[in-house]
Amino acid sequence: DIQMTQSPSALSASVGDRVTITCRASQSISNYLHWYQQKPGNAPKLLIYAASNLQRGVPSRFSGSGSGTDFTLNINSLQPEDFATYYCQQSYTTQYTFGQGTKLEIK
Amino acid sequence: EVQLVESGGGLVQPGGSLRLSCAASGFTVSSNYMSWVRQAPGKGLEWVSIIYTAGSTYYADSVKGRFTISTDNSDNTLYLQMNTLRADDTAVYYCARHGTIFGDPLDLWGQGTLVTVSS
């Protein structure tokens, strides 16, 4: 099975900051990589699909990049509503594994 | 309105069975790939199972042989039959919709239903 490793596991930042979250796959997954945001008590929400495509309705301060094994999620100018947990997920194989999550907290 | 609504969660004893339902509205479940994803208390997301439009099914190793995913076109519902339940199956279970192409992400999620396995 493909393992997905996110870093960091937790991150403290301030409103207005720019943050980067990375996701590494244990083998090449082309661009079959998606990013989700989850707030406490809520279902996850799709942010970025196919590594770099912004889901409809998601603010443009979110962006994604990468291919193969290394991927990044960038958030420019953090807003109060962005403090949440972020997950990457691969869909290259039929075992759709998630990363362990990155909790973004207010500094 | 396009939405997914899960039901069927609850408290069950170890070794017991439970069937989760996920009612879809605004689209046809059999026309999309559909998955179940779970989240143990305080933990991350774990993909559980997928059913493709052609009927093929796949499972995480942790549930293979115990869980069965299916759809019913008559009521536009996704199901997850869970047998031989264990304490580590305790989680919120989400149903979610993929697109119609292999590799599509999960673009629509239900609100989740809590399954607790305990004596």
Short mmCIF file of C-alpha atoms in Angstrom, two decimals:
data_model
loop_
_atom_site.label_atom_id
_atom_site.label_comp_id
_atom_site.label_asym_id
_atom_site.label_seq_id
_atom_site.Cartn_x
_atom_site.Cartn_y
_atom_site.Cartn_z
CA ASP A 1 0.00 0.00 0.00
CA ILE A 2 1.08 3.58 -0.63
CA GLN A 3 1.92 5.48 2.55
CA MET A 4 1.27 9.22 2.75
CA THR A 5 3.35 11.27 5.18
CA GLN A 6 2.48 14.87 6.00
CA SER A 7 4.70 17.41 7.68
CA PRO A 8 4.51 19.07 10.01
CA SER A 9 1.91 17.27 12.15
CA ALA A 10 1.05 20.57 13.80
CA LEU A 11 1.75 24.16 12.95
CA SER A 12 1.18 27.45 14.76
CA ALA A 13 0.72 30.59 12.70
CA SER A 14 -0.83 34.03 12.86
CA VAL A 15 -3.55 35.67 10.80
CA GLY A 16 -1.94 37.05 7.67
CA ASP A 17 0.91 34.52 7.59
CA ARG A 18 1.76 32.27 4.68
CA VAL A 19 2.04 28.58 5.51
CA THR A 20 3.17 25.49 3.65
CA ILE A 21 2.18 21.90 4.37
CA THR A 22 3.96 19.05 2.65
CA CYS A 23 2.81 15.56 1.74
CA ARG A 24 5.12 12.80 0.60
CA ALA A 25 4.04 9.52 -1.02
CA SER A 26 5.98 6.29 -0.54
CA GLN A 27 5.97 5.80 -4.32
CA SER A 28 5.12 7.90 -7.34
CA ILE A 29 1.44 8.78 -7.60
CA SER A 30 1.66 11.16 -10.58
CA ASN A 31 -0.79 13.95 -9.72
CA TYR A 32 -3.41 11.75 -8.03
CA LEU A 33 -3.21 13.84 -4.88
CA HIS A 34 -5.98 15.80 -3.19
CA TRP A 35 -6.17 18.12 -0.18
CA TYR A 36 -9.01 18.39 2.33
CA GLN A 37 -9.78 20.74 5.20
CA GLN A 38 -11.62 19.57 8.31
CA LYS A 39 -12.91 21.69 11.16
CA PRO A 40 -13.90 20.17 14.51
CA GLY A 41 -17.25 18.40 14.40
CA ASN A 42 -17.55 18.77 10.63
CA ALA A 43 -17.00 16.54 7.64
CA PRO A 44 -13.90 17.13 5.52
CA LYS A 45 -14.13 19.55 2.62
CA LEU A 46 -12.27 19.22 -0.68
CA LEU A 47 -9.86 22.10 -1.31
CA ILE A 48 -7.47 21.03 -4.07
CA TYR A 49 -7.77 18.13 -6.49
CA ALA A 50 -5.24 16.56 -8.84
CA ALA A 51 -2.42 18.27 -6.95
CA SER A 52 -2.98 21.81 -8.16
CA ASN A 53 -6.62 22.41 -9.12
CA LEU A 54 -8.70 24.64 -6.87
CA GLN A 55 -12.12 23.20 -6.07
CA ARG A 56 -15.01 25.48 -7.03
CA GLY A 57 -15.81 27.93 -4.27
CA VAL A 58 -12.47 27.61 -2.46
CA PRO A 59 -10.65 30.94 -1.93
CA SER A 60 -7.68 31.61 -4.18
CA ARG A 61 -5.32 32.01 -1.20
CA PHE A 62 -5.18 28.19 -1.25
CA SER A 63 -2.88 26.59 -3.80
CA GLY A 64 -1.28 23.23 -4.40
CA SER A 65 1.68 21.94 -6.33
CA GLY A 66 3.77 18.85 -6.89
CA SER A 67 3.91 15.64 -8.82
CA GLY A 68 5.33 12.19 -8.34
CA THR A 69 6.07 11.80 -4.64
CA ASP A 70 6.28 15.34 -3.22
CA PHE A 71 3.41 17.76 -2.87
CA THR A 72 2.69 21.02 -1.09
CA LEU A 73 -0.36 22.93 0.06
CA ASN A 74 0.16 26.66 0.44
CA ILE A 75 -2.13 29.07 2.20
CA ASN A 76 -1.44 32.75 1.64
CA SER A 77 -2.57 35.42 4.05
CA LEU A 78 -4.13 33.14 6.65
CA GLN A 79 -7.67 34.01 7.70
CA PRO A 80 -9.30 33.09 11.04
CA GLU A 81 -11.49 30.49 9.30
CA ASP A 82 -8.42 28.66 7.94
CA PHE A 83 -7.41 27.26 11.33
CA ALA A 84 -8.31 23.61 10.91
CA THR A 85 -6.78 20.22 10.16
CA TYR A 86 -5.57 19.48 6.64
CA TYR A 87 -5.27 16.07 5.03
CA CYS A 88 -3.74 14.88 1.79
CA GLN A 89 -5.10 11.78 0.04
CA GLN A 90 -3.83 9.72 -2.86
CA SER A 91 -6.13 8.13 -5.44
CA TYR A 92 -3.45 6.48 -7.59
CA THR A 93 -4.42 3.02 -6.38
CA THR A 94 -7.66 1.50 -5.16
CA GLN A 95 -6.44 1.91 -1.56
CA TYR A 96 -7.21 5.59 -1.18
CA THR A 97 -4.88 6.38 1.70
CA PHE A 98 -4.82 9.64 3.63
CA GLY A 99 -1.95 11.41 5.28
CA GLN A 100 -2.04 11.61 9.07
CA GLY A 101 -3.16 15.24 9.03
CA THR A 102 -1.66 18.64 9.86
CA LYS A 103 -3.34 20.68 12.57
CA LEU A 104 -3.03 24.40 11.92
CA GLU A 105 -3.43 26.40 15.11
CA ILE A 106 -3.50 30.07 15.93
CA LYS A 107 -0.26 31.41 17.42
CA GLU B 1 -30.18 20.03 -3.06
CA VAL B 2 -27.20 17.74 -3.60
CA GLN B 3 -26.44 15.98 -0.34
CA LEU B 4 -25.63 12.75 1.47
CA VAL B 5 -27.27 11.75 4.73
CA GLU B 6 -25.92 8.84 6.77
CA SER B 7 -27.84 6.79 9.30
CA GLY B 8 -27.60 3.49 11.13
CA GLY B 9 -24.84 4.19 13.61
CA GLY B 10 -25.07 3.29 17.26
CA LEU B 11 -23.72 1.13 20.05
CA VAL B 12 -22.95 -2.50 19.25
CA GLN B 13 -21.16 -5.23 21.14
CA PRO B 14 -17.87 -6.70 19.93
CA GLY B 15 -18.56 -9.41 17.38
CA GLY B 16 -21.86 -7.82 16.40
CA SER B 17 -23.13 -6.40 13.12
CA LEU B 18 -24.44 -3.08 11.91
CA ARG B 19 -25.58 -1.70 8.57
CA LEU B 20 -24.95 1.91 7.71
CA SER B 21 -27.03 3.74 5.12
CA CYS B 22 -26.22 6.82 3.09
CA ALA B 23 -29.16 8.40 1.31
CA ALA B 24 -28.26 10.54 -1.68
CA SER B 25 -30.27 13.37 -3.16
CA GLY B 26 -29.62 15.53 -6.18
CA PHE B 27 -27.60 12.89 -8.00
CA THR B 28 -27.58 9.12 -8.64
CA VAL B 29 -25.24 7.04 -6.46
CA SER B 30 -24.87 4.36 -9.13
CA SER B 31 -23.50 6.96 -11.56
CA ASN B 32 -20.61 7.91 -9.32
CA TYR B 33 -17.86 6.11 -7.48
CA MET B 34 -18.77 6.14 -3.79
CA SER B 35 -16.65 5.60 -0.70
CA TRP B 36 -16.87 5.16 3.04
CA VAL B 37 -14.28 6.93 5.18
CA ARG B 38 -14.01 6.67 8.96
CA GLN B 39 -12.44 8.68 11.74
CA ALA B 40 -11.75 7.21 15.15
CA PRO B 41 -12.18 9.61 18.08
CA GLY B 42 -9.39 12.18 18.05
CA LYS B 43 -7.67 10.49 15.09
CA GLY B 44 -7.20 11.11 11.39
CA LEU B 45 -9.18 10.00 8.37
CA GLU B 46 -9.07 6.37 7.24
CA TRP B 47 -10.45 5.31 3.86
CA VAL B 48 -12.59 2.16 4.30
CA SER B 49 -14.13 1.07 1.00
CA ILE B 50 -15.09 2.12 -2.51
CA ILE B 51 -17.67 0.92 -5.04
CA TYR B 52 -17.22 1.75 -8.69
CA THR B 53 -20.02 2.34 -11.17
CA ALA B 54 -19.41 -1.06 -12.75
CA GLY B 55 -19.89 -2.66 -9.35
CA SER B 56 -16.29 -3.42 -8.46
CA THR B 57 -15.52 -3.03 -4.79
CA TYR B 58 -12.33 -2.53 -2.80
CA TYR B 59 -11.59 -2.46 0.90
CA ALA B 60 -8.93 -1.34 3.32
CA ASP B 61 -6.99 -4.29 4.70
CA SER B 62 -8.34 -3.49 8.18
CA VAL B 63 -11.94 -4.30 7.14
CA LYS B 64 -11.50 -6.78 4.28
CA GLY B 65 -13.65 -9.86 4.75
CA ARG B 66 -15.80 -8.17 7.43
CA PHE B 67 -17.37 -5.18 5.66
CA THR B 68 -19.41 -5.10 2.45
CA ILE B 69 -20.21 -1.98 0.43
CA SER B 70 -23.23 -1.88 -1.88
CA THR B 71 -25.72 0.43 -3.55
CA ASP B 72 -29.45 0.18 -4.11
CA ASN B 73 -30.72 1.98 -7.18
CA SER B 74 -34.35 1.76 -6.09
CA ASP B 75 -33.77 4.08 -3.15
CA ASN B 76 -30.57 5.80 -4.32
CA THR B 77 -28.71 4.68 -1.23
CA LEU B 78 -25.19 3.53 -0.41
CA TYR B 79 -24.76 0.88 2.29
CA LEU B 80 -21.99 -0.50 4.44
CA GLN B 81 -22.67 -3.87 6.07
CA MET B 82 -20.29 -4.30 8.99
CA ASN B 83 -19.85 -7.73 10.56
CA THR B 84 -17.61 -9.11 13.29
CA LEU B 85 -17.14 -5.65 14.69
CA ARG B 86 -14.18 -4.88 16.94
CA ALA B 87 -13.42 -2.10 19.39
CA ASP B 88 -11.04 -0.51 16.91
CA ASP B 89 -13.92 -0.08 14.43
CA THR B 90 -15.29 2.63 16.74
CA ALA B 91 -15.41 5.79 14.64
CA VAL B 92 -17.50 8.35 12.85
CA TYR B 93 -18.29 6.87 9.45
CA TYR B 94 -18.66 9.24 6.50
CA CYS B 95 -20.01 8.39 3.08
CA ALA B 96 -18.57 10.44 0.26
CA ARG B 97 -18.91 10.86 -3.47
CA HIS B 98 -16.14 10.68 -6.02
CA GLY B 99 -16.52 11.82 -9.59
CA THR B 100 -16.99 9.36 -12.42
CA ILE B 101 -13.35 8.92 -13.42
CA PHE B 102 -10.77 6.74 -11.69
CA GLY B 103 -8.74 8.87 -9.35
CA ASP B 104 -11.39 11.52 -8.81
CA PRO B 105 -11.39 13.09 -5.34
CA LEU B 106 -14.14 13.02 -2.73
CA ASP B 107 -16.12 16.14 -3.55
CA LEU B 108 -19.26 15.62 -1.48
CA TRP B 109 -19.43 14.26 2.08
CA GLY B 110 -22.21 13.33 4.45
CA GLN B 111 -22.34 14.57 8.02
CA GLY B 112 -21.18 11.26 9.47
CA THR B 113 -22.69 8.63 11.77
CA LEU B 114 -21.03 7.40 14.96
CA VAL B 115 -20.42 3.70 15.48
CA THR B 116 -19.36 2.61 18.96
CA VAL B 117 -18.22 -0.96 19.53
CA SER B 118 -18.20 -1.73 23.22
CA SER B 119 -19.52 -4.24 25.74
#
